[in-house]
Amino acid sequence: MKLMKLLITNFRSIGGNDETPGVVIDMEDTNVINLIGQNNVGKSSILHAYDYFVTTSINALNDDFYNGLDNKIIIEAWIKAEGTDDENHRAMTNSMDKNKIGRFRKVWSEVGKSAEKFTWNVTTKEWDKGGAGGFDTILQNACPTPIWLRGLDSAEAILETVNKLIKEKVISKVTELPIYTQLNSNLEVLRNEIREHEYTIKLQDRLDGLLKDTFPNMNLELVNKEKASIEKKVGDFVDTEVQITNNNTFAVGMENHGHGVRRQFLFNAMRELNDVMVELSKTKAQRKNDGILDTLGVQTEQVENKSSILLIEEPELFLHPQSIRAFTNTLYNLAEGSKFQIMTATHSPILVDLSKNHTTLIRVIMTDKGTKAHQVKSNIFESDEKETLKMLNTFNPYVCEAFFADKVILVEGDTEAIVFREILKGFVENRTLKLAESPLIVNCGSKMNIPAFQKVLEHFEIKYFVVHDLDDEKTVSGKTSAAWTMNTKIDQCIASFNSISEKSASRFIMEKNFEEAHGYSYDSTLGKPLSAFKLAQSWDLNDGAIPAVKAMKEALEILADKETQITHLDSTSEIVEGMKSISEGESTASI
């Protein structure tokens, strides 16, 4: 069985109703799910909603209900049968539609109570109360087990998670060893000998007689009749204690290290656990081919479905920028080809990489009706667009910041990015524009890359404005230039977005190119970007005849219709303006 969708209604910041869920998450064919958005918009609510649904008997708290207890919490899952056994499961029989998808719900109505279970009946088109039997089994088979990494987890919590994973891995393999079978057999022999020993029998008869003096209908046995097993005891042999030595100094415990070290350790441990178990699960022939010693005779174990999901609050928290990049690689490597699925709530564009297969990005925003989510998957891109995004992420890890903004201006390259940021800075300084209302300038790397950004911004319903060159129609050889063809593609993307949401996208075209539009030649000793920067510094920003200034004013007019979410930048803007009123120094506000 496989989890396909998660639908969330009236849970914490998430609204909705019985017919229209507040948030819908498509879980199909995803390894990494990144939830992005500003503070307090409901990202963690989505993580907790998953945990509430798949964990047995969680009692609802007062704060779990959206806008009061009158709104029942509804969390629903769509689960797909993947074989005959799944299709014949008693909980799937009446719920499964023609696509072999069954629908299951948990509904919380009271504080301090666990959820009621419901299964959708495709025949009656109604919800059957009670889950139709086998409800929890369905969830265990289809939904990955949640493993939390919260923002301020203690060292003990980190080690407990690692220890649990290690024990699960070790015990699953130990039971296949010959010595385990032998010990189990010997343990059963020992149990029988103790049970049948003369002293045991005499003591049992004596105590049983004393019991019957008071309770004639009761019997006493000193040794349990159940077959003995050492499986539960094996876990006691496995315990994880971490001592970290820094630069050959004395070793100190995990609790004396910062949260960044703790988080990195957890993920390194998970990654290595996965790698080791992949090697151990190979056949003897496979290990021989790989040059790996045949240390354990364990049969091949293919990873098909995800059995665990890591729920991570702000993976970038407490990490140095270089460590964030390493951490990002660890996340994606861990999710690829392992039993781990990953869902994060993040503020870092470095963690976002839509060029990776099986990756989905969910932009979470707050509206007057509660949390709303816009989801985009990596499969919206053509193969060449994925290569483009991969290149851009390598060149500029912050390029995905475009997907975190409310208003965006897309420009071709370095020259335009420098100029338009300088214009925005000037508008903020002369109070034409508030810092909190400033759009984000995104350097797309080239004109050819702009449509890839347009696609994602449309999916996320982020208003944008494009500034690009017209370029020559023909190349020197007389062929139609690729840059000229891109004019049409950019225009088609704008038309597509506007057909869905009126006045959501527009553009400004520089006649031929930036230099010709502004009637100047760049200084070859300075290069294009620096020459343009010095030119922009000389402009009168009230002069609407300057193409770049005119473009910026048109962009601000188009993007002004977008209602800006309340952010920390509002207070920052007030601080900056307050400082201006008491200081003669130049503003250093950066855009």
Coordinates of C-alpha atoms in Angstrom, one line a residue:
M1 CA 0.0 0.0 0.0
K2 CA 1.1 3.5 -0.6
L3 CA 0.1 7.0 0.7
M4 CA -0.9 9.2 -2.1
K5 CA -2.5 12.3 -0.5
L6 CA -2.9 13.9 2.9
L7 CA -5.9 16.3 3.3
I8 CA -6.0 18.6 6.4
T9 CA -9.0 20.5 7.7
N10 CA -9.4 22.7 10.8
F11 CA -6.1 21.7 12.4
R12 CA -4.3 24.5 14.3
S13 CA -3.8 27.3 11.7
I14 CA -5.3 25.3 8.9
G15 CA -9.0 26.0 8.1
G16 CA -11.3 24.5 5.5
N17 CA -14.5 22.5 5.7
D18 CA -15.8 19.0 5.2
E19 CA -16.1 19.5 1.4
T20 CA -13.0 21.7 0.8
P21 CA -9.9 20.8 2.9
G22 CA -7.7 23.6 4.1
V23 CA -4.5 22.0 2.8
V24 CA -3.9 19.1 0.4
I25 CA -0.4 17.5 0.2
D26 CA 0.4 15.3 -2.8
M27 CA 2.7 12.6 -1.4
E28 CA 3.0 10.4 -4.5
D29 CA 6.5 9.7 -5.8
T30 CA 8.3 12.1 -3.5
N31 CA 11.5 11.7 -1.6
V32 CA 11.9 15.2 -0.2
I33 CA 9.1 17.6 0.6
N34 CA 10.2 21.2 1.5
L35 CA 7.6 23.5 3.2
I36 CA 8.6 27.1 2.7
G37 CA 7.0 30.3 3.9
Q38 CA 7.2 33.1 6.5
N39 CA 7.0 32.7 10.2
N40 CA 3.7 31.6 11.8
V41 CA 1.9 30.6 8.5
G42 CA 1.4 27.0 9.4
K43 CA 4.4 25.0 8.2
S44 CA 4.8 23.1 11.5
S45 CA 1.0 22.6 11.5
I46 CA 1.4 20.4 8.4
L47 CA 4.2 18.4 10.0
H48 CA 2.2 17.8 13.1
A49 CA -1.0 16.9 11.1
Y50 CA 0.9 14.0 9.5
D51 CA 2.1 12.9 12.9
Y52 CA -1.4 13.1 14.4
F53 CA -2.9 11.0 11.6
V54 CA -0.4 8.1 11.5
T55 CA 0.2 7.9 15.3
T56 CA -2.3 5.7 17.2
S57 CA -4.6 7.4 19.8
I58 CA -3.3 11.0 20.0
N59 CA -5.6 13.1 22.1
A60 CA -6.4 16.6 20.7
L61 CA -5.4 19.7 22.6
N62 CA -7.5 22.8 22.8
D63 CA -5.1 24.7 20.6
D64 CA -5.3 22.0 17.9
F65 CA -8.8 23.2 16.9
Y66 CA -9.0 25.9 14.3
N67 CA -11.0 28.9 15.6
G68 CA -12.6 27.0 18.4
L69 CA -14.1 23.6 19.3
D70 CA -17.0 24.0 16.9
N71 CA -14.7 23.1 14.0
K72 CA -13.9 19.4 14.0
I73 CA -10.4 18.4 13.1
I74 CA -10.4 16.3 10.0
I75 CA -7.3 14.6 8.6
E76 CA -7.8 12.3 5.6
A77 CA -5.5 10.1 3.6
W78 CA -5.8 8.6 0.2
I79 CA -4.1 5.2 0.1
K80 CA -3.5 3.1 -3.1
A81 CA -3.5 -0.7 -3.2
E82 CA -0.4 -2.1 -4.9
G83 CA -1.2 -5.7 -5.2
T84 CA -3.9 -8.4 -4.8
D85 CA -3.4 -8.7 -1.0
D86 CA -3.9 -5.0 -0.7
E87 CA -7.0 -5.0 -2.8
N88 CA -8.5 -7.9 -0.7
H89 CA -7.7 -6.2 2.6
R90 CA -11.0 -5.8 4.5
A91 CA -10.5 -2.1 5.1
M92 CA -9.9 -1.5 1.4
T93 CA -12.7 -3.7 -0.1
N94 CA -15.5 -1.2 0.2
S95 CA -13.4 2.0 0.0
M96 CA -11.4 1.3 -3.1
D97 CA -12.4 3.2 -6.3
K98 CA -11.6 2.3 -9.9
N99 CA -8.0 3.7 -9.4
K100 CA -7.6 1.3 -6.5
I101 CA -7.5 4.2 -4.0
G102 CA -9.2 4.1 -0.6
R103 CA -10.0 7.0 1.6
F104 CA -9.5 7.1 5.4
R105 CA -10.3 9.7 7.9
K106 CA -9.6 10.6 11.5
V107 CA -11.9 13.2 13.1
W108 CA -11.3 14.9 16.5
S109 CA -14.4 16.5 18.1
E110 CA -13.4 17.0 21.8
V111 CA -10.4 18.2 23.7
G112 CA -8.5 15.3 25.5
K113 CA -10.1 12.7 23.3
S114 CA -8.6 10.6 20.5
A115 CA -10.0 10.6 17.0
E116 CA -12.9 8.7 15.6
K117 CA -12.0 6.6 12.5
F118 CA -13.9 6.6 9.2
T119 CA -13.6 4.8 5.9
W120 CA -15.1 6.1 2.7
N121 CA -17.7 3.7 1.2
V122 CA -17.6 3.9 -2.6
T123 CA -21.0 2.2 -2.9
T124 CA -23.0 4.4 -0.6
K125 CA -20.9 7.5 -1.1
E126 CA -20.8 8.0 2.6
W127 CA -18.3 7.7 5.5
D128 CA -18.5 4.5 7.4
K129 CA -17.8 5.0 11.1
G130 CA -15.4 2.8 12.9
G131 CA -12.8 2.3 10.1
A132 CA -14.4 -0.9 8.8
G133 CA -11.8 -3.0 10.6
G134 CA -8.0 -3.1 9.9
F135 CA -7.8 0.8 9.9
D136 CA -4.6 0.9 11.9
T137 CA -3.0 -1.9 9.9
I138 CA -3.7 0.1 6.7
L139 CA -1.9 3.1 8.2
Q140 CA 1.1 1.0 9.4
N141 CA 1.5 -0.5 5.9
A142 CA 1.0 2.6 3.8
C143 CA 2.2 5.6 5.9
P144 CA 5.9 6.0 6.8
T145 CA 6.6 6.1 10.5
P146 CA 7.3 9.7 11.7
I147 CA 10.7 10.5 13.2
W148 CA 10.9 14.1 14.6
L149 CA 13.8 16.5 14.6
R150 CA 12.4 19.6 16.3
G151 CA 14.1 23.0 16.4
L152 CA 15.5 22.7 20.0
D153 CA 15.8 19.0 20.6
S154 CA 18.0 18.0 23.5
A155 CA 21.0 15.8 23.2
E156 CA 19.1 13.0 24.9
A157 CA 16.3 13.3 22.3
I158 CA 18.9 13.1 19.5
L159 CA 20.6 10.1 20.9
E160 CA 17.3 8.3 21.7
T161 CA 16.3 8.7 18.0
V162 CA 19.7 7.3 16.8
N163 CA 19.6 4.5 19.3
K164 CA 16.1 3.5 18.3
L165 CA 17.1 3.4 14.6
I166 CA 20.2 1.4 15.4
K167 CA 18.3 -1.1 17.5
E168 CA 15.7 -1.6 14.7
K169 CA 18.4 -2.2 12.1
V170 CA 20.6 -4.5 14.3
I171 CA 17.6 -6.6 15.6
S172 CA 16.2 -7.0 12.1
K173 CA 19.5 -8.6 11.0
V174 CA 20.5 -10.4 14.2
T175 CA 17.5 -12.7 14.0
E176 CA 18.8 -14.2 10.8
L177 CA 22.1 -15.3 12.3
P178 CA 22.7 -19.0 13.1
I179 CA 23.9 -18.2 16.6
Y180 CA 20.6 -16.3 17.3
T181 CA 18.6 -19.4 16.3
Q182 CA 20.9 -21.6 18.5
L183 CA 20.5 -19.3 21.5
N184 CA 16.8 -19.2 21.1
S185 CA 16.6 -23.0 21.0
N186 CA 18.9 -23.3 24.0
L187 CA 16.8 -20.8 25.9
E188 CA 13.7 -22.8 25.3
V189 CA 15.5 -26.0 26.6
L190 CA 16.6 -24.1 29.7
R191 CA 13.0 -22.8 30.3
N192 CA 11.7 -26.4 30.1
E193 CA 14.3 -27.7 32.5
I194 CA 13.6 -25.0 35.0
R195 CA 9.9 -25.7 34.7
E196 CA 10.3 -29.4 35.2
H197 CA 13.0 -29.3 37.9
E198 CA 12.2 -31.1 41.1
Y199 CA 12.6 -28.0 43.3
T200 CA 10.4 -25.9 41.0
I201 CA 7.6 -28.5 41.0
K202 CA 7.7 -28.8 44.9
L203 CA 7.7 -25.0 45.4
Q204 CA 5.0 -24.5 42.9
D205 CA 2.8 -27.2 44.5
R206 CA 3.3 -25.7 47.9
L207 CA 2.5 -22.2 46.9
D208 CA -0.5 -23.4 44.8
G209 CA -1.9 -25.2 47.8
L210 CA -1.6 -22.1 49.9
L211 CA -3.4 -20.0 47.3
K212 CA -6.2 -22.5 47.1
D213 CA -6.8 -22.3 50.8
T214 CA -8.2 -18.8 50.1
F215 CA -9.1 -18.9 46.4
P216 CA -10.1 -22.5 45.5
N217 CA -10.7 -21.7 41.8
M218 CA -7.2 -20.2 41.2
N219 CA -4.0 -21.9 40.0
L220 CA -0.4 -20.8 40.3
E221 CA 2.5 -21.5 37.9
L222 CA 6.0 -20.4 38.5
V223 CA 7.2 -20.6 34.9
N224 CA 5.3 -19.0 32.0
K225 CA 4.0 -21.5 29.4
E226 CA 4.8 -19.1 26.5
K227 CA 7.7 -20.0 24.4
A228 CA 10.9 -18.1 25.4
S229 CA 12.5 -15.6 23.0
I230 CA 15.6 -13.4 23.3
E231 CA 14.4 -10.9 20.6
K232 CA 13.2 -8.4 23.2
K233 CA 16.5 -8.7 25.2
V234 CA 18.8 -8.2 22.2
G235 CA 18.0 -4.5 22.2
D236 CA 19.6 -4.3 25.7
F237 CA 23.0 -5.1 24.1
V238 CA 22.8 -2.1 21.8
D239 CA 23.2 1.3 23.4
T240 CA 24.7 4.5 21.8
E241 CA 27.0 6.7 23.8
V242 CA 28.6 9.6 21.9
Q243 CA 31.9 11.2 23.0
I244 CA 33.3 13.8 20.6
T245 CA 37.0 14.8 20.6
N246 CA 37.8 18.1 19.1
N247 CA 41.4 18.7 17.8
N248 CA 42.8 15.9 19.9
T249 CA 41.5 17.4 23.2
F250 CA 39.6 15.5 25.8
A251 CA 36.3 13.9 24.9
V252 CA 33.1 15.4 25.9
G253 CA 29.5 14.2 25.8
M254 CA 26.9 15.1 23.2
E255 CA 25.0 17.2 25.7
N256 CA 28.0 19.6 25.9
H257 CA 27.9 20.4 22.1
G258 CA 25.7 22.8 20.3
H259 CA 22.5 22.1 18.4
G260 CA 24.2 22.3 15.1
V261 CA 26.6 19.4 16.0
R262 CA 23.8 17.4 17.3
R263 CA 21.7 17.8 14.2
Q264 CA 24.6 17.0 11.9
F265 CA 25.4 13.9 13.9
L266 CA 21.9 12.6 13.7
F267 CA 21.8 12.9 9.9
N268 CA 25.2 11.5 9.4
A269 CA 24.2 8.6 11.6
M270 CA 21.0 8.0 9.5
R271 CA 22.9 8.3 6.2
E272 CA 25.6 5.8 7.4
L273 CA 23.0 3.4 8.9
N274 CA 21.3 3.4 5.5
D275 CA 24.5 2.8 3.6
V276 CA 25.7 0.0 5.9
M277 CA 22.4 -1.8 5.7
V278 CA 22.3 -1.5 2.0
E279 CA 25.7 -3.3 1.9
L280 CA 24.6 -5.9 4.4
S281 CA 21.4 -6.6 2.5
K282 CA 23.4 -7.5 -0.7
T283 CA 23.8 -11.1 -1.7
K284 CA 27.2 -12.8 -1.5
A285 CA 27.6 -12.4 -5.3
Q286 CA 26.7 -8.8 -5.1
R287 CA 29.2 -8.1 -2.4
K288 CA 31.9 -10.0 -4.3
N289 CA 31.3 -7.9 -7.3
D290 CA 31.6 -4.8 -5.3
G291 CA 34.7 -6.0 -3.6
I292 CA 33.0 -6.2 -0.2
L293 CA 33.8 -9.1 2.2
D294 CA 31.0 -11.5 2.9
T295 CA 30.7 -10.8 6.6
L296 CA 27.0 -11.8 6.9
G297 CA 24.9 -14.0 4.8
V298 CA 21.9 -11.8 4.4
Q299 CA 19.6 -12.0 1.5
T300 CA 18.8 -9.1 -0.8
E301 CA 16.4 -6.5 0.5
Q302 CA 15.1 -4.1 -2.1
V303 CA 13.8 -0.7 -1.0
E304 CA 10.5 0.0 -2.6
N305 CA 8.3 2.1 -0.3
K306 CA 9.4 4.5 2.4
S307 CA 9.0 3.1 5.9
S308 CA 10.1 6.2 7.8
I309 CA 9.5 9.9 7.3
L310 CA 11.8 12.5 9.0
L311 CA 9.8 15.5 10.1
I312 CA 12.3 18.3 10.5
E313 CA 11.8 21.8 11.8
E314 CA 14.3 24.3 10.2
P315 CA 17.1 21.9 9.2
E316 CA 19.4 25.0 8.7
L317 CA 19.0 26.0 12.3
F318 CA 22.3 26.6 14.2
L319 CA 24.4 25.7 11.2
H320 CA 27.2 27.6 9.6
P321 CA 26.5 28.4 5.9
Q322 CA 29.0 25.9 4.7
S323 CA 27.5 23.3 7.0
I324 CA 24.1 24.0 5.6
R325 CA 25.3 23.1 2.1
A326 CA 26.8 19.9 3.4
F327 CA 23.6 19.2 5.4
T328 CA 21.6 19.7 2.2
N329 CA 23.6 17.1 0.4
T330 CA 23.1 14.7 3.3
L331 CA 19.3 15.2 3.2
Y332 CA 19.0 14.5 -0.5
N333 CA 21.4 11.6 -0.4
L334 CA 19.6 10.1 2.6
A335 CA 16.2 10.3 0.8
E336 CA 17.5 8.8 -2.4
G337 CA 17.2 5.0 -2.6
S338 CA 16.6 4.5 1.1
K339 CA 13.6 3.8 3.3
F340 CA 13.6 7.5 4.5
Q341 CA 11.2 10.1 3.2
I342 CA 11.9 13.7 4.4
M343 CA 9.5 16.6 5.1
T344 CA 11.1 19.8 6.2
A345 CA 9.8 23.3 7.3
T346 CA 12.6 25.7 6.2
H347 CA 13.4 29.3 5.7
S348 CA 16.6 28.6 3.7
P349 CA 16.7 28.7 -0.1
I350 CA 20.0 26.7 0.0
L351 CA 17.9 23.6 1.0
V352 CA 15.7 23.9 -2.1
D353 CA 16.8 22.0 -5.2
L354 CA 14.0 21.4 -7.7
S355 CA 16.5 19.9 -10.2
K356 CA 16.5 16.8 -8.0
N357 CA 14.0 14.1 -9.0
H358 CA 11.2 13.2 -6.7
T359 CA 11.4 16.6 -5.0
T360 CA 8.4 18.7 -4.1
L361 CA 8.2 22.3 -2.9
I362 CA 5.2 23.6 -1.0
R363 CA 4.8 27.3 -0.4
V364 CA 2.7 27.9 2.7
I365 CA 1.0 31.3 3.2
M366 CA -1.5 32.7 5.6
T367 CA -4.9 34.0 4.4
D368 CA -8.0 35.3 6.2
K369 CA -9.3 31.7 5.9
G370 CA -6.2 30.1 7.5
T371 CA -3.1 28.4 6.1
K372 CA -3.0 27.8 2.3
A373 CA -0.5 25.7 0.5
H374 CA 0.7 25.8 -3.1
Q375 CA 2.6 22.7 -4.2
V376 CA 5.0 22.2 -7.2
K377 CA 6.9 19.1 -8.1
S378 CA 10.2 18.7 -9.9
N379 CA 8.3 16.9 -12.7
I380 CA 6.9 20.2 -14.0
F381 CA 10.2 20.8 -15.7
E382 CA 11.6 19.5 -18.9
S383 CA 14.9 17.7 -18.7
D384 CA 16.8 20.7 -20.1
E385 CA 15.1 23.0 -17.5
K386 CA 16.2 20.7 -14.7
E387 CA 19.8 20.9 -16.0
T388 CA 19.4 24.7 -16.0
L389 CA 18.2 24.7 -12.4
K390 CA 21.0 22.4 -11.4
M391 CA 23.5 24.7 -12.9
L392 CA 21.9 27.8 -11.3
N393 CA 21.9 26.1 -7.9
T394 CA 25.6 25.3 -8.2
F395 CA 26.5 28.9 -9.4
N396 CA 24.2 30.6 -6.9
P397 CA 22.7 28.6 -4.0
Y398 CA 20.4 31.6 -3.2
V399 CA 18.7 31.6 -6.5
C400 CA 15.7 29.7 -5.1
E401 CA 15.0 32.7 -2.9
A402 CA 12.6 33.7 -5.6
F403 CA 10.2 31.0 -4.4
F404 CA 10.1 32.5 -0.9
A405 CA 9.1 36.0 -1.9
D406 CA 5.6 37.6 -2.4
K407 CA 6.7 39.8 -5.3
V408 CA 9.5 39.1 -7.8
I409 CA 11.3 40.9 -10.6
L410 CA 13.1 38.5 -13.0
V411 CA 16.1 39.9 -14.8
E412 CA 18.5 38.4 -17.3
G413 CA 21.9 38.6 -15.5
D414 CA 24.4 40.4 -13.4
T415 CA 24.1 43.8 -15.1
E416 CA 20.4 44.1 -14.7
A417 CA 20.4 42.7 -11.2
I418 CA 22.9 45.3 -10.0
V419 CA 21.1 48.2 -11.6
F420 CA 17.6 47.3 -10.4
R421 CA 18.8 46.7 -6.8
E422 CA 20.5 50.1 -6.9
I423 CA 17.3 51.7 -8.1
L424 CA 15.3 49.9 -5.3
K425 CA 17.8 51.1 -2.8
G426 CA 17.3 54.7 -4.0
F427 CA 13.6 54.4 -3.9
V428 CA 13.8 53.2 -0.3
E429 CA 16.2 56.0 0.7
N430 CA 14.0 58.8 -0.8
R431 CA 10.9 57.1 0.7
T432 CA 9.2 56.4 -2.6
L433 CA 9.0 52.8 -1.4
K434 CA 9.0 51.1 2.0
L435 CA 11.6 48.4 2.6
A436 CA 8.9 45.9 3.5
E437 CA 7.1 46.4 0.2
S438 CA 10.3 45.9 -2.0
P439 CA 10.1 43.1 -4.5
L440 CA 12.9 40.6 -4.8
I441 CA 15.3 41.0 -7.7
V442 CA 16.2 37.6 -9.1
N443 CA 19.2 37.1 -11.3
C444 CA 18.1 34.3 -13.7
G445 CA 21.6 33.8 -15.1
S446 CA 20.5 34.4 -18.7
K447 CA 17.4 35.2 -20.7
M448 CA 17.1 31.5 -21.6
N449 CA 16.5 30.6 -17.9
I450 CA 13.6 33.0 -17.3
P451 CA 10.7 30.6 -18.3
A452 CA 11.8 28.0 -15.7
F453 CA 11.3 30.6 -13.0
Q454 CA 8.0 31.7 -14.5
K455 CA 6.7 28.2 -14.3
V456 CA 7.3 27.9 -10.5
L457 CA 6.1 31.4 -9.7
E458 CA 2.8 30.7 -11.6
H459 CA 2.3 27.5 -9.6
F460 CA 2.9 29.4 -6.4
E461 CA 0.7 32.3 -7.5
I462 CA 3.6 34.7 -6.9
K463 CA 3.2 37.9 -9.0
Y464 CA 6.2 38.7 -11.1
F465 CA 7.6 41.2 -13.6
V466 CA 10.1 40.4 -16.2
V467 CA 12.8 42.7 -17.6
H468 CA 14.7 41.4 -20.6
D469 CA 16.4 42.4 -23.8
L470 CA 14.7 42.4 -27.2
D471 CA 17.8 41.1 -28.9
D472 CA 18.4 40.7 -32.7
E473 CA 16.1 38.5 -34.6
K474 CA 18.8 37.0 -36.8
T475 CA 22.3 35.7 -36.0
V476 CA 25.3 36.7 -38.1
S477 CA 24.7 33.6 -40.2
G478 CA 21.1 34.7 -41.0
K479 CA 19.4 32.1 -38.7
T480 CA 16.7 33.0 -36.2
S481 CA 18.5 33.6 -32.9
A482 CA 17.5 31.5 -29.8
A483 CA 17.4 34.8 -27.8
W484 CA 14.7 36.1 -30.1
T485 CA 12.7 32.9 -29.9
M486 CA 12.8 33.3 -26.1
N487 CA 10.7 36.5 -26.4
T488 CA 7.7 34.4 -27.5
K489 CA 8.2 31.8 -24.8
I490 CA 8.4 34.5 -22.0
D491 CA 5.3 36.1 -23.4
Q492 CA 3.4 32.8 -23.5
C493 CA 4.2 32.2 -19.8
I494 CA 2.9 35.6 -18.9
A495 CA -0.3 35.0 -20.8
S496 CA -0.7 31.6 -19.1
F497 CA -0.5 33.2 -15.6
N498 CA -2.8 36.1 -16.5
S499 CA -5.4 33.7 -17.8
I500 CA -5.6 32.1 -14.4
S501 CA -5.1 35.2 -12.3
E502 CA -5.6 38.6 -13.9
K503 CA -2.8 41.1 -13.9
S504 CA -0.4 38.7 -12.1
A505 CA 2.5 39.0 -14.6
S506 CA 4.0 41.6 -17.0
R507 CA 7.2 42.6 -18.6
F508 CA 9.4 45.4 -19.9
I509 CA 11.6 44.9 -23.0
M510 CA 14.9 46.8 -23.4
E511 CA 15.3 47.9 -27.0
K512 CA 17.9 45.5 -28.4
N513 CA 19.8 45.3 -25.1
F514 CA 20.5 47.2 -21.9
E515 CA 23.4 49.3 -23.3
E516 CA 21.6 50.4 -26.5
A517 CA 18.4 51.2 -24.6
H518 CA 20.4 53.6 -22.3
G519 CA 22.6 54.9 -25.1
Y520 CA 26.0 54.2 -23.6
S521 CA 29.0 51.9 -24.1
Y522 CA 30.4 50.1 -21.2
D523 CA 33.9 50.6 -20.0
S524 CA 35.8 47.4 -21.0
T525 CA 38.3 48.0 -18.2
L526 CA 35.4 47.9 -15.6
G527 CA 33.2 45.3 -17.3
K528 CA 29.5 45.5 -17.9
P529 CA 28.1 45.1 -14.4
L530 CA 30.4 47.7 -12.7
S531 CA 30.0 50.1 -15.6
A532 CA 26.2 49.8 -15.3
F533 CA 26.4 50.3 -11.5
K534 CA 28.3 53.5 -11.9
L535 CA 25.8 54.7 -14.6
A536 CA 22.8 53.9 -12.3
Q537 CA 24.4 55.9 -9.5
S538 CA 24.3 59.0 -11.7
W539 CA 20.6 58.8 -12.6
D540 CA 17.8 61.0 -11.4
L541 CA 15.3 58.5 -10.1
N542 CA 12.5 60.9 -10.8
D543 CA 13.4 60.8 -14.6
G544 CA 10.8 58.4 -16.1
A545 CA 12.5 58.7 -19.5
I546 CA 15.4 56.5 -18.3
P547 CA 14.3 53.0 -19.4
A548 CA 15.5 51.2 -16.3
V549 CA 13.7 53.7 -14.0
K550 CA 10.6 53.5 -16.2
A551 CA 10.7 49.6 -16.0
M552 CA 11.0 49.7 -12.2
K553 CA 8.1 52.1 -11.8
E554 CA 5.9 49.9 -14.1
A555 CA 7.0 46.8 -12.1
L556 CA 6.1 48.4 -8.8
E557 CA 2.7 49.5 -10.1
I558 CA 1.9 45.9 -11.3
L559 CA 3.2 44.3 -8.1
A560 CA 1.5 46.8 -5.8
D561 CA -1.8 45.0 -6.2
K562 CA -0.4 42.1 -4.4
E563 CA -1.3 42.1 -0.7
T564 CA 1.9 41.8 1.2
Q565 CA 2.0 39.3 4.1
I566 CA 3.0 40.7 7.5
T567 CA 6.7 39.9 8.1
H568 CA 9.5 41.0 10.3
L569 CA 10.5 43.4 7.6
D570 CA 7.7 45.7 8.6
S571 CA 9.3 46.5 11.9
T572 CA 12.7 46.6 10.2
S573 CA 11.5 49.3 7.8
E574 CA 10.2 51.4 10.7
I575 CA 13.5 51.1 12.5
V576 CA 15.4 52.2 9.4
E577 CA 13.1 55.1 8.8
G578 CA 13.4 56.1 12.5
M579 CA 17.2 56.0 12.3
K580 CA 17.0 58.3 9.2
S581 CA 15.1 60.9 11.2
I582 CA 17.8 61.0 13.9
S583 CA 20.9 60.5 11.9
E584 CA 22.5 62.2 9.0
G585 CA 24.3 59.0 8.0
E586 CA 23.6 57.2 4.7
S587 CA 21.1 54.3 4.9
T588 CA 22.6 50.9 4.5
A589 CA 19.3 49.1 3.8
S590 CA 20.0 46.2 1.4
I591 CA 17.5 44.7 -1.0

